[in-house]
Amino acid sequence: MIYPENFENKIGFDIIRESLKTFCISPLGKHFVDKIHFSDDYDHIKKLLEQTEEFRQILLAGSNFPSENYYDLTAELENARIEGTYMDADVLFDLKRSFKTITECINFFNKDKDELYPRLKEISSSAYLDNTITKRLDFIIDDKGKIRDNASPELLKIRQELISKQSSVNKKIAQVINNVRKQGWGTDDIEMTVRNGRVVIPVIAAYKRNIKGFIHDESATGHTVFIEPADVFEINNDIRQLENAEKREIIKILIAFSESIRTSIDEIKKCFHFLGLMDFARAKARYAIQTESLKPALFDKPYINWMKAKHPLLFLNHKIQKKEVIPLDIFLNKTERILVISGPNAGGKSVCLKTVGLLQYMLQCGLLAPMKEFSEAGIFKNIFIDIGDEQSLENDLSTYSSHLLNMRHFIEYSSEHTLFLIDEFGTGTEPQLGGAIAEAILEKLNSKKAYGVITSHYSNLKLLADRETGIFNGAMLFDSEKMKPLYVMQTGKPGSSFAFEIAETTGLQKDVIIVAKQKAGIKQLSFDRQLQNLDAQKNELDKKEIQFRVADDFISEMIDKYQKLTEELEKSKKDIIAKAKSQAADLLENTNKIIENTIREIKENKADKEITKEARKKLSEYTLEIEEENNSQSSVSSLQSKKQIKKNKEKEPEIKILKTPIEKGDYVRIAGQEIIGEVVGIDTKEVFVNFGTAQLKTKIDKLEKVSYDDFQNQSKKNLRSGKRPSIDLTEKIKNFKPTIDLRGMRVDEALSAIQHFIDDAILLTVPEVRILHGKGNGVLRHLVRQYLQSIQEVKRFEDEALEKGGFGITVVYFR
């Protein structure tokens, strides 16, 4: 149910209906535009939307779909049902051309297009055109719309005789004209002409008796008479009879054709119905392209979740003026069903309300709507609207009385499948009483589980939305510094009317404003100021919350990191001590054995000097060997550290950047990178550079010109170190993936990974990449975006499309 009767006029759909007609090729399509109506049948709406979307794809693909000869011949076909009637040659010619278009349309969907355009294919399958009819029609009418000579044997005979007779007349007339010229009875440029359907010769009136014949006419001055020579009079009579016979034969042919198709008229009318649907679908698709409309996901329940929705009429108007329309994000669901929009006058509240009403109505009429394709839309059985001045002089109703009548209807017929739209709710009467009545009505509509959008300045309705389940606040944002509306709606909080601030900017006298503030009262002013400050405070709190989250997570990670490090050090310490004890025990045991052997040898040999000396030498050698082993083990790490320090201290030769223009044959490097390559080609703004075996194409402003000496130094350095940057670069190109997954990484790991990933992307001049950080509490997302803001080569970044991951993925675009 739609309420009131002039619903389409109130939301502007009547203008859209007229626009659709301008896109129609024929009255067939316009007839379907007139029949557009609101539906709550999910399957029917889904079918209409899919048909329009398929035709939109046909137009965008530039497919050669028939676009001519969309004639409406349904009335002529109906007349042909009557016995003895016929369609004249002009109608048959239009019928022939229409049949050709119908056949081409059917063939278009029969050429392996079932998967691409299943809904339109379904329509075409209902149209059947008998080939015998098209062949018979082609046999009768030629491509210029004339009845063919061989349409019947009798017609062929008549026309052949006509040609013969006309040829005879032409010869005789030519003889008479030559004679008139010789005798001077006519002008030098005398030619035969036609009067009263007869071939005649113009003769000077003074010589009219010199020629035998019949005078059919004379000039306005009487100087010239038009004579039909007696020699051709009988032949002209024969021609006249043959022409009448030709007409009779053509009528017989046309009657015969009408009789032959009489039993097929219903099938032929179905073909014209199909042709009209194609015209209609094309018109809807063309309007969708003009308004940038798309098909949202459709659900068989009351539901709204629209992204970047725009009012189509406002969009087209702004497009002409080369202005942007601020899109609307809006949702209505089971838990938050009724949106109360507040904010300053001329801030866009009414536009939001009308946008919701118009787009929902468009969708339920089978039209695509201007919103993002990942938007979601539901179905409502009722749409009620109360907007504008409904004062009625005939019924002696005031605007407010009319408004209350609408509210009575809303309350009586609303249900959980109803969408109601109320502009400036409660106005038109004494504010306190009007606000109280509006609050009671809103509570009643909420109790009926209805969905709705209302606009209001009343504070009691804003407070009701905060405390009542199912109702929530929305605010039209306002730049309090520049004192101008932003036309952006934000849900979750009420908006201020900025009445006094706007009054000041309009130049209203200050003393008047001061008195007005005093009359408004401290409580009201305080409430309004709180609303104005609420947004700034909320934004500040959101920023601090993010900072605290990041800091908290970072500290937690650092604590975990140091705990793990402490555990590893403690474990290493125990292992080292245990190993040292084991080694000491082995060393002591071996030493004792050697000492005991030495003592035993000295005793056994009774302290022989030579043997004693040899034993002592072996003992000294063993002691020295142990000392050297300990010294070598303890100094390995020290030696490595010294080598590393020495290596780090080696100063790399500084590469000088040349400021002269880059030309073919120059040596360059990508800004911020080390690898140097040779320029092998320049094409307008793009440069082709060889980095060893790999060739890259990049923009000239991303390159830095260096000298040949720097190129040679790098080559020698790579040769000494065994590095081959060209192979590394080739491997990068081959192995680089435009997506990185940071989920599960610690903060330091993620930052390191993203740095290398972005560096490689810039090096390889990748146009865009995707960073999968997940949703979680948003810490990784915040860190990633903070890092991206510091990279000069990053042009912009944004959330991925909702159906592809939404704000769990960041898409990065490079300059």
PDB file of C-alpha atoms in Angstrom, residues 550-727:
ATOM      1  CA  VAL A 550      47.910   0.882  20.309  1.00  0.00           C
ATOM      2  CA  ALA A 551      50.055   1.750  23.329  1.00  0.00           C
ATOM      3  CA  ASP A 552      48.507  -1.029  25.418  1.00  0.00           C
ATOM      4  CA  ASP A 553      49.002  -3.634  22.721  1.00  0.00           C
ATOM      5  CA  PHE A 554      52.536  -2.420  22.068  1.00  0.00           C
ATOM      6  CA  ILE A 555      53.425  -2.614  25.776  1.00  0.00           C
ATOM      7  CA  SER A 556      51.830  -6.064  26.026  1.00  0.00           C
ATOM      8  CA  GLU A 557      53.869  -7.264  23.072  1.00  0.00           C
ATOM      9  CA  MET A 558      57.062  -5.756  24.496  1.00  0.00           C
ATOM     10  CA  ILE A 559      56.413  -7.442  27.863  1.00  0.00           C
ATOM     11  CA  ASP A 560      55.831 -10.771  26.125  1.00  0.00           C
ATOM     12  CA  LYS A 561      58.943 -10.213  24.059  1.00  0.00           C
ATOM     13  CA  TYR A 562      61.141  -9.457  27.117  1.00  0.00           C
ATOM     14  CA  GLN A 563      59.648 -12.330  29.087  1.00  0.00           C
ATOM     15  CA  LYS A 564      60.494 -14.725  26.272  1.00  0.00           C
ATOM     16  CA  LEU A 565      63.958 -13.196  25.987  1.00  0.00           C
ATOM     17  CA  THR A 566      64.532 -13.534  29.762  1.00  0.00           C
ATOM     18  CA  GLU A 567      63.408 -17.164  29.660  1.00  0.00           C
ATOM     19  CA  GLU A 568      65.721 -17.851  26.716  1.00  0.00           C
ATOM     20  CA  LEU A 569      68.651 -16.142  28.482  1.00  0.00           C
ATOM     21  CA  GLU A 570      67.987 -18.080  31.688  1.00  0.00           C
ATOM     22  CA  LYS A 571      67.836 -21.314  29.763  1.00  0.00           C
ATOM     23  CA  SER A 572      71.013 -20.446  27.856  1.00  0.00           C
ATOM     24  CA  LYS A 573      72.726 -19.534  31.128  1.00  0.00           C
ATOM     25  CA  LYS A 574      71.857 -22.927  32.669  1.00  0.00           C
ATOM     26  CA  ASP A 575      72.982 -24.754  29.513  1.00  0.00           C
ATOM     27  CA  ILE A 576      76.290 -22.845  29.440  1.00  0.00           C
ATOM     28  CA  ILE A 577      76.967 -23.503  33.129  1.00  0.00           C
ATOM     29  CA  ALA A 578      76.126 -27.191  32.772  1.00  0.00           C
ATOM     30  CA  LYS A 579      78.337 -27.473  29.706  1.00  0.00           C
ATOM     31  CA  ALA A 580      81.154 -25.605  31.464  1.00  0.00           C
ATOM     32  CA  LYS A 581      80.917 -27.908  34.508  1.00  0.00           C
ATOM     33  CA  SER A 582      80.992 -30.950  32.250  1.00  0.00           C
ATOM     34  CA  GLN A 583      83.981 -29.624  30.327  1.00  0.00           C
ATOM     35  CA  ALA A 584      85.742 -28.711  33.614  1.00  0.00           C
ATOM     36  CA  ALA A 585      85.148 -32.196  34.998  1.00  0.00           C
ATOM     37  CA  ASP A 586      86.527 -33.796  31.826  1.00  0.00           C
ATOM     38  CA  LEU A 587      89.502 -31.441  31.881  1.00  0.00           C
ATOM     39  CA  LEU A 588      90.219 -32.187  35.550  1.00  0.00           C
ATOM     40  CA  GLU A 589      89.953 -35.912  34.970  1.00  0.00           C
ATOM     41  CA  ASN A 590      92.326 -35.816  31.973  1.00  0.00           C
ATOM     42  CA  THR A 591      94.745 -33.545  33.857  1.00  0.00           C
ATOM     43  CA  ASN A 592      94.824 -35.832  36.860  1.00  0.00           C
ATOM     44  CA  LYS A 593      95.488 -38.833  34.627  1.00  0.00           C
ATOM     45  CA  ILE A 594      98.394 -37.069  32.924  1.00  0.00           C
ATOM     46  CA  ILE A 595      99.854 -35.919  36.269  1.00  0.00           C
ATOM     47  CA  GLU A 596      99.518 -39.427  37.723  1.00  0.00           C
ATOM     48  CA  ASN A 597     101.172 -40.963  34.642  1.00  0.00           C
ATOM     49  CA  THR A 598     103.963 -38.415  34.871  1.00  0.00           C
ATOM     50  CA  ILE A 599     104.589 -39.173  38.586  1.00  0.00           C
ATOM     51  CA  ARG A 600     104.416 -42.902  37.932  1.00  0.00           C
ATOM     52  CA  GLU A 601     106.986 -42.681  35.109  1.00  0.00           C
ATOM     53  CA  ILE A 602     109.349 -40.624  37.318  1.00  0.00           C
ATOM     54  CA  LYS A 603     109.075 -43.142  40.178  1.00  0.00           C
ATOM     55  CA  GLU A 604     109.411 -46.154  37.936  1.00  0.00           C
ATOM     56  CA  ASN A 605     112.562 -44.726  36.390  1.00  0.00           C
ATOM     57  CA  LYS A 606     113.874 -43.572  39.745  1.00  0.00           C
ATOM     58  CA  ALA A 607     113.894 -39.885  38.842  1.00  0.00           C
ATOM     59  CA  ASP A 608     116.009 -40.361  35.761  1.00  0.00           C
ATOM     60  CA  LYS A 609     116.816 -36.876  34.522  1.00  0.00           C
ATOM     61  CA  GLU A 610     116.063 -37.416  30.828  1.00  0.00           C
ATOM     62  CA  ILE A 611     112.821 -39.258  31.413  1.00  0.00           C
ATOM     63  CA  THR A 612     111.736 -36.714  34.022  1.00  0.00           C
ATOM     64  CA  LYS A 613     112.507 -33.914  31.598  1.00  0.00           C
ATOM     65  CA  GLU A 614     110.470 -35.613  28.839  1.00  0.00           C
ATOM     66  CA  ALA A 615     107.492 -36.163  31.178  1.00  0.00           C
ATOM     67  CA  ARG A 616     107.522 -32.545  32.288  1.00  0.00           C
ATOM     68  CA  LYS A 617     107.638 -31.441  28.608  1.00  0.00           C
ATOM     69  CA  LYS A 618     104.498 -33.481  27.769  1.00  0.00           C
ATOM     70  CA  LEU A 619     102.681 -31.966  30.774  1.00  0.00           C
ATOM     71  CA  SER A 620     103.620 -28.410  29.668  1.00  0.00           C
ATOM     72  CA  GLU A 621     102.471 -29.099  26.115  1.00  0.00           C
ATOM     73  CA  TYR A 622      99.084 -30.315  27.337  1.00  0.00           C
ATOM     74  CA  THR A 623      98.679 -27.250  29.558  1.00  0.00           C
ATOM     75  CA  LEU A 624      99.522 -24.954  26.632  1.00  0.00           C
ATOM     76  CA  GLU A 625      97.067 -26.800  24.376  1.00  0.00           C
ATOM     77  CA  ILE A 626      94.209 -26.313  26.867  1.00  0.00           C
ATOM     78  CA  GLU A 627      94.983 -22.601  27.228  1.00  0.00           C
ATOM     79  CA  GLU A 628      95.013 -22.075  23.434  1.00  0.00           C
ATOM     80  CA  GLU A 629      91.712 -23.904  23.035  1.00  0.00           C
ATOM     81  CA  ASN A 630      90.026 -21.754  25.697  1.00  0.00           C
ATOM     82  CA  ASN A 631      91.453 -18.570  24.226  1.00  0.00           C
ATOM     83  CA  SER A 632      90.300 -19.464  20.703  1.00  0.00           C
ATOM     84  CA  GLN A 633      86.747 -20.288  21.854  1.00  0.00           C
ATOM     85  CA  SER A 634      86.392 -17.104  23.893  1.00  0.00           C
ATOM     86  CA  SER A 635      87.718 -14.891  21.133  1.00  0.00           C
ATOM     87  CA  VAL A 636      85.599 -16.213  18.238  1.00  0.00           C
ATOM     88  CA  SER A 637      82.596 -14.018  19.003  1.00  0.00           C
ATOM     89  CA  SER A 638      84.882 -11.076  19.777  1.00  0.00           C
ATOM     90  CA  LEU A 639      86.671 -11.503  16.467  1.00  0.00           C
ATOM     91  CA  GLN A 640      83.386 -11.719  14.574  1.00  0.00           C
ATOM     92  CA  SER A 641      82.102  -8.587  16.297  1.00  0.00           C
ATOM     93  CA  LYS A 642      85.302  -6.736  15.413  1.00  0.00           C
ATOM     94  CA  LYS A 643      84.991  -7.803  11.785  1.00  0.00           C
ATOM     95  CA  GLN A 644      81.350  -6.673  11.696  1.00  0.00           C
ATOM     96  CA  ILE A 645      82.238  -3.319  13.261  1.00  0.00           C
ATOM     97  CA  LYS A 646      85.071  -2.889  10.765  1.00  0.00           C
ATOM     98  CA  LYS A 647      82.701  -3.784   7.928  1.00  0.00           C
ATOM     99  CA  ASN A 648      80.069  -1.314   9.153  1.00  0.00           C
ATOM    100  CA  LYS A 649      82.686   1.386   9.466  1.00  0.00           C
ATOM    101  CA  GLU A 650      83.717   0.980   5.852  1.00  0.00           C
ATOM    102  CA  LYS A 651      82.241   4.043   4.247  1.00  0.00           C
ATOM    103  CA  GLU A 652      80.266   3.419   1.054  1.00  0.00           C
ATOM    104  CA  PRO A 653      81.065   5.868  -1.757  1.00  0.00           C
ATOM    105  CA  GLU A 654      78.255   8.440  -1.939  1.00  0.00           C
ATOM    106  CA  ILE A 655      76.230   8.355  -5.189  1.00  0.00           C
ATOM    107  CA  LYS A 656      75.699  11.806  -6.727  1.00  0.00           C
ATOM    108  CA  ILE A 657      72.264  12.584  -8.212  1.00  0.00           C
ATOM    109  CA  LEU A 658      72.459  14.483 -11.522  1.00  0.00           C
ATOM    110  CA  LYS A 659      69.882  17.210 -12.210  1.00  0.00           C
ATOM    111  CA  THR A 660      70.062  17.159 -16.035  1.00  0.00           C
ATOM    112  CA  PRO A 661      67.116  15.704 -18.046  1.00  0.00           C
ATOM    113  CA  ILE A 662      66.989  11.914 -18.401  1.00  0.00           C
ATOM    114  CA  GLU A 663      67.622  10.655 -21.950  1.00  0.00           C
ATOM    115  CA  LYS A 664      68.090   7.317 -23.663  1.00  0.00           C
ATOM    116  CA  GLY A 665      71.439   5.749 -22.695  1.00  0.00           C
ATOM    117  CA  ASP A 666      71.597   7.477 -19.268  1.00  0.00           C
ATOM    118  CA  TYR A 667      72.061   5.572 -16.027  1.00  0.00           C
ATOM    119  CA  VAL A 668      69.343   5.857 -13.394  1.00  0.00           C
ATOM    120  CA  ARG A 669      68.000   4.350 -10.223  1.00  0.00           C
ATOM    121  CA  ILE A 670      64.503   4.303  -8.719  1.00  0.00           C
ATOM    122  CA  ALA A 671      64.280   6.974  -6.018  1.00  0.00           C
ATOM    123  CA  GLY A 672      65.237   5.507  -2.652  1.00  0.00           C
ATOM    124  CA  GLN A 673      66.667   2.297  -4.185  1.00  0.00           C
ATOM    125  CA  GLU A 674      70.273   1.183  -4.730  1.00  0.00           C
ATOM    126  CA  ILE A 675      70.202  -0.771  -8.000  1.00  0.00           C
ATOM    127  CA  ILE A 676      71.353   1.227 -11.046  1.00  0.00           C
ATOM    128  CA  GLY A 677      70.060   0.490 -14.550  1.00  0.00           C
ATOM    129  CA  GLU A 678      70.369   1.831 -18.102  1.00  0.00           C
ATOM    130  CA  VAL A 679      67.598   3.773 -19.905  1.00  0.00           C
ATOM    131  CA  VAL A 680      66.793   1.935 -23.161  1.00  0.00           C
ATOM    132  CA  GLY A 681      63.719   3.877 -24.238  1.00  0.00           C
ATOM    133  CA  ILE A 682      61.476   6.853 -23.422  1.00  0.00           C
ATOM    134  CA  ASP A 683      57.797   6.972 -24.396  1.00  0.00           C
ATOM    135  CA  THR A 684      56.086  10.290 -23.441  1.00  0.00           C
ATOM    136  CA  LYS A 685      55.938  10.114 -19.612  1.00  0.00           C
ATOM    137  CA  GLU A 686      57.151   6.492 -19.267  1.00  0.00           C
ATOM    138  CA  VAL A 687      60.717   5.213 -19.272  1.00  0.00           C
ATOM    139  CA  PHE A 688      62.053   1.715 -20.053  1.00  0.00           C
ATOM    140  CA  VAL A 689      65.037   0.738 -17.874  1.00  0.00           C
ATOM    141  CA  ASN A 690      67.213  -2.378 -18.069  1.00  0.00           C
ATOM    142  CA  PHE A 691      68.311  -3.671 -14.658  1.00  0.00           C
ATOM    143  CA  GLY A 692      70.572  -6.463 -15.830  1.00  0.00           C
ATOM    144  CA  THR A 693      68.328  -9.052 -17.498  1.00  0.00           C
ATOM    145  CA  ALA A 694      65.094  -7.458 -16.307  1.00  0.00           C
ATOM    146  CA  GLN A 695      63.391  -4.510 -17.986  1.00  0.00           C
ATOM    147  CA  LEU A 696      61.002  -2.271 -16.066  1.00  0.00           C
ATOM    148  CA  LYS A 697      58.576   0.415 -17.252  1.00  0.00           C
ATOM    149  CA  THR A 698      58.055   3.319 -14.866  1.00  0.00           C
ATOM    150  CA  LYS A 699      57.275   7.046 -14.779  1.00  0.00           C
ATOM    151  CA  ILE A 700      60.140   9.463 -15.324  1.00  0.00           C
ATOM    152  CA  ASP A 701      59.471  11.362 -12.090  1.00  0.00           C
ATOM    153  CA  LYS A 702      60.230   8.203 -10.082  1.00  0.00           C
ATOM    154  CA  LEU A 703      63.817   8.005 -11.379  1.00  0.00           C
ATOM    155  CA  GLU A 704      67.076   9.634 -10.315  1.00  0.00           C
ATOM    156  CA  LYS A 705      69.853  10.178 -12.857  1.00  0.00           C
ATOM    157  CA  VAL A 706      73.373   9.037 -11.819  1.00  0.00           C
ATOM    158  CA  SER A 707      76.770   8.993 -13.505  1.00  0.00           C
ATOM    159  CA  TYR A 708      78.393   6.212 -15.493  1.00  0.00           C
ATOM    160  CA  ASP A 709      81.166   6.011 -12.834  1.00  0.00           C
ATOM    161  CA  ASP A 710      78.604   5.210 -10.126  1.00  0.00           C
ATOM    162  CA  PHE A 711      77.170   2.503 -12.377  1.00  0.00           C
ATOM    163  CA  GLN A 712      80.674   1.033 -12.897  1.00  0.00           C
ATOM    164  CA  ASN A 713      81.481   1.197  -9.162  1.00  0.00           C
ATOM    165  CA  GLN A 714      78.310  -0.679  -8.316  1.00  0.00           C
ATOM    166  CA  SER A 715      79.044  -3.306 -10.982  1.00  0.00           C
ATOM    167  CA  LYS A 716      82.587  -3.839  -9.587  1.00  0.00           C
ATOM    168  CA  LYS A 717      81.227  -4.006  -6.047  1.00  0.00           C
ATOM    169  CA  ASN A 718      78.644  -6.601  -7.086  1.00  0.00           C
ATOM    170  CA  LEU A 719      81.311  -8.554  -8.923  1.00  0.00           C
ATOM    171  CA  ARG A 720      83.565  -8.614  -5.823  1.00  0.00           C
ATOM    172  CA  SER A 721      80.743  -9.633  -3.529  1.00  0.00           C
ATOM    173  CA  GLY A 722      79.276 -12.114  -5.990  1.00  0.00           C
ATOM    174  CA  LYS A 723      75.974 -10.254  -6.096  1.00  0.00           C
ATOM    175  CA  ARG A 724      73.882 -10.177  -9.258  1.00  0.00           C
ATOM    176  CA  PRO A 725      71.120  -7.598  -8.810  1.00  0.00           C
ATOM    177  CA  SER A 726      69.559  -8.373 -12.160  1.00  0.00           C
ATOM    178  CA  ILE A 727      68.840 -11.935 -11.083  1.00  0.00           C
TER     179      ILE A 727
END
